[in-house]
XYZ file of C-alpha atoms in Angstrom:
309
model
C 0.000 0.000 0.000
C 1.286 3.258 -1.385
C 0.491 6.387 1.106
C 0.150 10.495 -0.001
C 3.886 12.264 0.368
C 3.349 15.143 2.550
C 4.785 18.685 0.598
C 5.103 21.964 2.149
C 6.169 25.080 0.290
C 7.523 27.547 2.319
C 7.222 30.591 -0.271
C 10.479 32.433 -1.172
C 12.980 29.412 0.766
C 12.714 25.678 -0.118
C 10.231 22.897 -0.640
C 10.293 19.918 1.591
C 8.498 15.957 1.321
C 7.594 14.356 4.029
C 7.133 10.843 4.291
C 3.884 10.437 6.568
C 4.001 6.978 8.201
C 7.330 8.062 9.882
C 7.719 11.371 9.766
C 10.564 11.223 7.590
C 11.585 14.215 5.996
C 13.129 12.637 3.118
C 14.735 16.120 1.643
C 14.625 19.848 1.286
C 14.506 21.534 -2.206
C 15.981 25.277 -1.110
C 15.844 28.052 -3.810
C 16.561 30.930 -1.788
C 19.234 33.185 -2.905
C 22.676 32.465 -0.612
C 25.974 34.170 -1.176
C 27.097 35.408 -4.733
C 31.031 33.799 -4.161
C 29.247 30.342 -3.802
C 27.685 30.923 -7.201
C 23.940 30.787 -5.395
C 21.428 27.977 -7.224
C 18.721 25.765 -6.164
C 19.559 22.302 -4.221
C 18.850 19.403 -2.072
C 19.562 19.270 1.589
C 19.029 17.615 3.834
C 18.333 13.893 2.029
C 17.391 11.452 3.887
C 17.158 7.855 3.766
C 13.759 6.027 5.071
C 15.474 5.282 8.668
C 16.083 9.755 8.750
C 19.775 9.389 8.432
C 21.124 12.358 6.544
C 22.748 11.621 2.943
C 24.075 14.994 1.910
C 26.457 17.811 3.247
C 26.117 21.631 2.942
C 28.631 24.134 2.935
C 31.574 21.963 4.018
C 34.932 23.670 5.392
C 36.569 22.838 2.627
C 34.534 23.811 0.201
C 31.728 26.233 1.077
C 29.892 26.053 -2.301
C 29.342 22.544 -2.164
C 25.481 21.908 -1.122
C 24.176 18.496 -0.849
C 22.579 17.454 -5.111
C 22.594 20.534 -7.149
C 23.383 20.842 -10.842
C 25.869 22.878 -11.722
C 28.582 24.136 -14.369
C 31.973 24.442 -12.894
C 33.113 25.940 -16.524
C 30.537 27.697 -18.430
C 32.260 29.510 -21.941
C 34.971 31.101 -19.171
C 32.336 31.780 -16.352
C 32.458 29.603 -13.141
C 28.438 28.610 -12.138
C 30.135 25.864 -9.494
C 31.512 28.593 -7.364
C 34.380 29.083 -5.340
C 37.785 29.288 -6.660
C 38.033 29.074 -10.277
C 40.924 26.764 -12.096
C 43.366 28.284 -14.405
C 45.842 26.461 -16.187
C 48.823 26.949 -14.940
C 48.120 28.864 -12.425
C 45.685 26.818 -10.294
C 42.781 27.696 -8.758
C 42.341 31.367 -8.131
C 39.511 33.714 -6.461
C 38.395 35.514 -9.380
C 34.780 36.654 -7.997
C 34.393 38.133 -11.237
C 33.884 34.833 -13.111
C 31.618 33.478 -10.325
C 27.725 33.325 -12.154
C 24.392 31.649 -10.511
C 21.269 30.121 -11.560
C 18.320 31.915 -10.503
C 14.471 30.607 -9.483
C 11.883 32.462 -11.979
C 9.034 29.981 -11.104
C 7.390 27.058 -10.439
C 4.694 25.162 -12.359
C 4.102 22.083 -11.100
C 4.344 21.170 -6.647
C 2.336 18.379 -6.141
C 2.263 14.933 -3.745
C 0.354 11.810 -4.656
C 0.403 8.684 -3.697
C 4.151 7.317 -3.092
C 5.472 10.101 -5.053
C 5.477 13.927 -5.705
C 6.940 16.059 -8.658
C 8.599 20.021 -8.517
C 8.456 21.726 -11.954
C 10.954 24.587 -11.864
C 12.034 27.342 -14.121
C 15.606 28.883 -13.861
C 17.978 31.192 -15.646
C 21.453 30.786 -15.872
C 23.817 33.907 -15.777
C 27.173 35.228 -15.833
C 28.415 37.101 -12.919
C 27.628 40.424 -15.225
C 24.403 39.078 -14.875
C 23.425 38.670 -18.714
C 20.777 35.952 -19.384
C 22.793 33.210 -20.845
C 20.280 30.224 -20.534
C 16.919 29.131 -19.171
C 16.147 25.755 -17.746
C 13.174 24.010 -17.396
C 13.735 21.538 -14.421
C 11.318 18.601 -13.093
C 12.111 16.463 -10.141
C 9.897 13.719 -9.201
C 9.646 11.407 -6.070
C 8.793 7.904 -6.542
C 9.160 4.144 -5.583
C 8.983 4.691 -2.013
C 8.884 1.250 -0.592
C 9.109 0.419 2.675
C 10.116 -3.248 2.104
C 12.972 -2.631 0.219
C 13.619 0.503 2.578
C 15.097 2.965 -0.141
C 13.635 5.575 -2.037
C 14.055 7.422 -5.920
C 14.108 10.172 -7.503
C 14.231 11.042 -11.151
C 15.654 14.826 -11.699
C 15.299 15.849 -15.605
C 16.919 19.314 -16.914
C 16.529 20.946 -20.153
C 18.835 23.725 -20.657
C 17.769 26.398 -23.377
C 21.226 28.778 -24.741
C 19.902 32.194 -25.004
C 22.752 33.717 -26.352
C 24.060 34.514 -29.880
C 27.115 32.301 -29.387
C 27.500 29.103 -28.707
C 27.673 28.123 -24.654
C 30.816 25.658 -23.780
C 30.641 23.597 -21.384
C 33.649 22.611 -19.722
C 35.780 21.134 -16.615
C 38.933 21.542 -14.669
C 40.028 18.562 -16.906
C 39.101 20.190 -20.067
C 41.103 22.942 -18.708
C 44.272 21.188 -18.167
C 43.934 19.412 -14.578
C 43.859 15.438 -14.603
C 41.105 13.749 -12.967
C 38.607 16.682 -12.010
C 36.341 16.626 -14.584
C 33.569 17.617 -11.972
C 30.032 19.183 -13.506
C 26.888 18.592 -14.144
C 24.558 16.924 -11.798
C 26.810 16.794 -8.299
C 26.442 14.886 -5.009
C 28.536 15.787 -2.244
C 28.018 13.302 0.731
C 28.302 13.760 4.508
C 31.712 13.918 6.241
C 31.141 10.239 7.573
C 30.940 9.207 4.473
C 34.580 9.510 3.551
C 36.129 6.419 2.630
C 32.924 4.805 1.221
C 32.919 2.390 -0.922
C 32.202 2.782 -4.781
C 30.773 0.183 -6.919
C 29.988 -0.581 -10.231
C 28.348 -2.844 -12.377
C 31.503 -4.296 -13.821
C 32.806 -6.615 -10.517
C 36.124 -6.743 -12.374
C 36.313 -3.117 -13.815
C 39.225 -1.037 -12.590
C 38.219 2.835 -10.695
C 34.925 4.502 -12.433
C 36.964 7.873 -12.012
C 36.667 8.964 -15.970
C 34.736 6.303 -17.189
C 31.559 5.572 -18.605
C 29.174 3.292 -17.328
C 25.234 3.036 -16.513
C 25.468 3.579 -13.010
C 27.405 4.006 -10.349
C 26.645 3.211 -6.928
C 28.224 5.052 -3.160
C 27.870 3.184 0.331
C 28.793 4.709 3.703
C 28.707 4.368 7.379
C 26.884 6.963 9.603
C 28.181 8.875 12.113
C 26.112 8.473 15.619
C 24.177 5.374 14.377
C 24.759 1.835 13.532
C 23.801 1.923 10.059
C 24.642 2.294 6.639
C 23.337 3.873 3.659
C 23.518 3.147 -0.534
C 23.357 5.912 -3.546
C 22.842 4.619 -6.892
C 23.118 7.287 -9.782
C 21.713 6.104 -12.851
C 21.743 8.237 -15.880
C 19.527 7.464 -18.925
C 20.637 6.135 -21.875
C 19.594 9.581 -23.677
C 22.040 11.558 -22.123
C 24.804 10.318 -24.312
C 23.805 12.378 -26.992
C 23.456 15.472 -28.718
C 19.902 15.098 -30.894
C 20.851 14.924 -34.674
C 24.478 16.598 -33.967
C 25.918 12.964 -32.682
C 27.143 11.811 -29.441
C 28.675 13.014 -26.266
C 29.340 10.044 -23.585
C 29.105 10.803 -20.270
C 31.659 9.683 -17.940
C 31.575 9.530 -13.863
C 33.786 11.732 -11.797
C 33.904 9.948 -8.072
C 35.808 10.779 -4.854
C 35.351 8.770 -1.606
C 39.106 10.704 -0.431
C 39.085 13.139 0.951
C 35.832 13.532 0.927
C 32.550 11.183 -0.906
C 31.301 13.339 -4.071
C 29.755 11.842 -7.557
C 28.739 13.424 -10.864
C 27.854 11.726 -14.192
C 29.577 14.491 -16.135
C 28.786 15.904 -19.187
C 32.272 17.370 -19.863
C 34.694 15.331 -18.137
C 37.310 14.819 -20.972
C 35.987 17.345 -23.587
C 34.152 20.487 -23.977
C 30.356 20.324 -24.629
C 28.839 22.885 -27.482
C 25.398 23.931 -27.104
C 24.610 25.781 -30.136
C 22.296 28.958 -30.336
C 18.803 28.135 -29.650
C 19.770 24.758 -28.938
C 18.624 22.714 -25.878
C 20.851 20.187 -23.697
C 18.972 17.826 -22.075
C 19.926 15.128 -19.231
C 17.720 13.127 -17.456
C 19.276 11.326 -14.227
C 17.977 8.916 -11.274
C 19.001 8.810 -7.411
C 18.367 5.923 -5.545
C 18.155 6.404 -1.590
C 18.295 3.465 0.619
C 19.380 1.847 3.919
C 21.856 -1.069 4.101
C 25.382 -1.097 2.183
C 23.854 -2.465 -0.865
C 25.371 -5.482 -3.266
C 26.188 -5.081 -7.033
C 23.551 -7.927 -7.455
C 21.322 -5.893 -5.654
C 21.900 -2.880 -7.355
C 21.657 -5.054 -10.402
C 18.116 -6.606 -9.483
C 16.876 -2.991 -8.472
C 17.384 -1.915 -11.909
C 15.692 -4.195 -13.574
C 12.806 -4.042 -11.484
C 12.428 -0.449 -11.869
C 13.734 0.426 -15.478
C 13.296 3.606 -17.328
């Protein structure tokens, strides 16, 4: 038996579901404006898995702009829409405030709970610190397979990204920038500080590290602090995403950290620049599983193809 999510929009701040039975609030969806060096944009945090132990991390010492599963663009056609520091080849990363952009909420057109699931329609613009409408974004995220049995929880977050300008955007990375191994952007997780030292898995058992690589998913287990459990994320991204419509292919490939710290993203410019034409529209479609235990590959595997796209 599937029961009504409980959703509460507190006007001007965030979003937050509820799940009823326990009184699990299973994450936050804040939009409110935060500081212009972190390059301010919508996110989620707190998630929470089914038990109410926390799954995300927010403004971390060591990186302040890092806030629990946001999408972001760490290089943007020379602007930085991660935030923070910005790398330069070369020369490192640098505080260059003057590269630092944001994504800003213009509205909302869909908040709505149903039974064992709930959906939040957004519309954003992307902008350069000048503050010049670059892009607009039409974002959905939607709640669903709650199951108590199986004691994990999904959610499927789809972004379509509309270049407004007269040139073509570029996305890029540190790595397409000149630093090995960073390719960080796109959809980002950064996980809590107990988390460090996870363990990663993929669906290959005899595959070598995911860092760079493509694959269909890619799954994070760690241990909580103050409680004797565990918890699994499994980031799927659809098939879809390796391409470009009718102007051919662009693989995604996973960046992944469990040192010093746990953070994932299926990135959509890990080894090479992505061009977004004029008019154009990028869009990527991804799926976060959220569950209790230190889950199996075969698990994993069996969850999958149980729930498929």
């Amino acid at each position: 038996m599937t029961v009504k999510l409980r959703i509460v929009h507190t006007h001007g701040d965030r979003i937050t579901l509820t799940e009823p039975t326990t009184g699990v609030e299973l994450f936050a969806y804040v939009y409110a404006p935060e500081a212009a060096w972190e390059a301010p944009k919508p996110y989620l945090h707190p998630m929470r898995t089914l038990a109410g132990d926390i799954v995300t991390d927010y403004r971390p010492n060591d990186h302040r702009w890092h806030k629990g599963l946001q999408l972001t663009a760490s290089h943007l056609s020379g602007q930085n829409l991660w935030g923070g520091n910005t790398y330069v080849h070369g020369e490192g990363y640098l505080a260059l405030p003057e590269l630092v952009g944001s994504m800003a909420h213009t509205g909302f057109d869909e908040i709505t709970a149903h039974d064992g699931g709930a959906v939040i329609a957004q519309r954003l613009t992307w902008h350069p610190h000048g503050g010049a409408l670059w892009a607009e974004e039409e974002r959905r995220i939607e709640v669903h397979d709650v199951d108590a049995t199986s004691r994990s929880w999904a959610l499927t977050w789809t972004s379509s990204i509309f270049n407004r300008r007269d040139e073509a955007l570029l996305f890029g990375s540190p790595t397409t920038s000149g630093r090995e191994l960073a390719g960080y952007t796109g959809l980002f997780w950064r996980g809590p500080r107990a988390f460090r030292g996870g363990r990663v898995t993929g669906p290959d058992p005899g595959g070598p590290w995911p860092m760079g690589r493509q694959a269909p998913w890619l799954a994070y287990s760690g241990e909580h602090d103050g409680a004797d459990r565990r918890a699994t994320l499994v980031f799927v991204h659809a098939p879809e995403n390796d391409h470009l419509g009718e102007r051919g292919t662009h693989p995604a490939h996973w960046f992944v950290r469990n040192e010093p710290f746990a953070a994932v993203a299926p990135s959509w410019a890990f080894h090479d620049e992505l061009e977004l034409a004029p008019g154009d529209t990028l869009r990527r479609r991804y799926r976060v599983v959220v569950a209790d235990g230190a889950w199996e590959r075969e698990q994993i595997a069996d969850y999958l193809e149980e729930h498929p796209w």
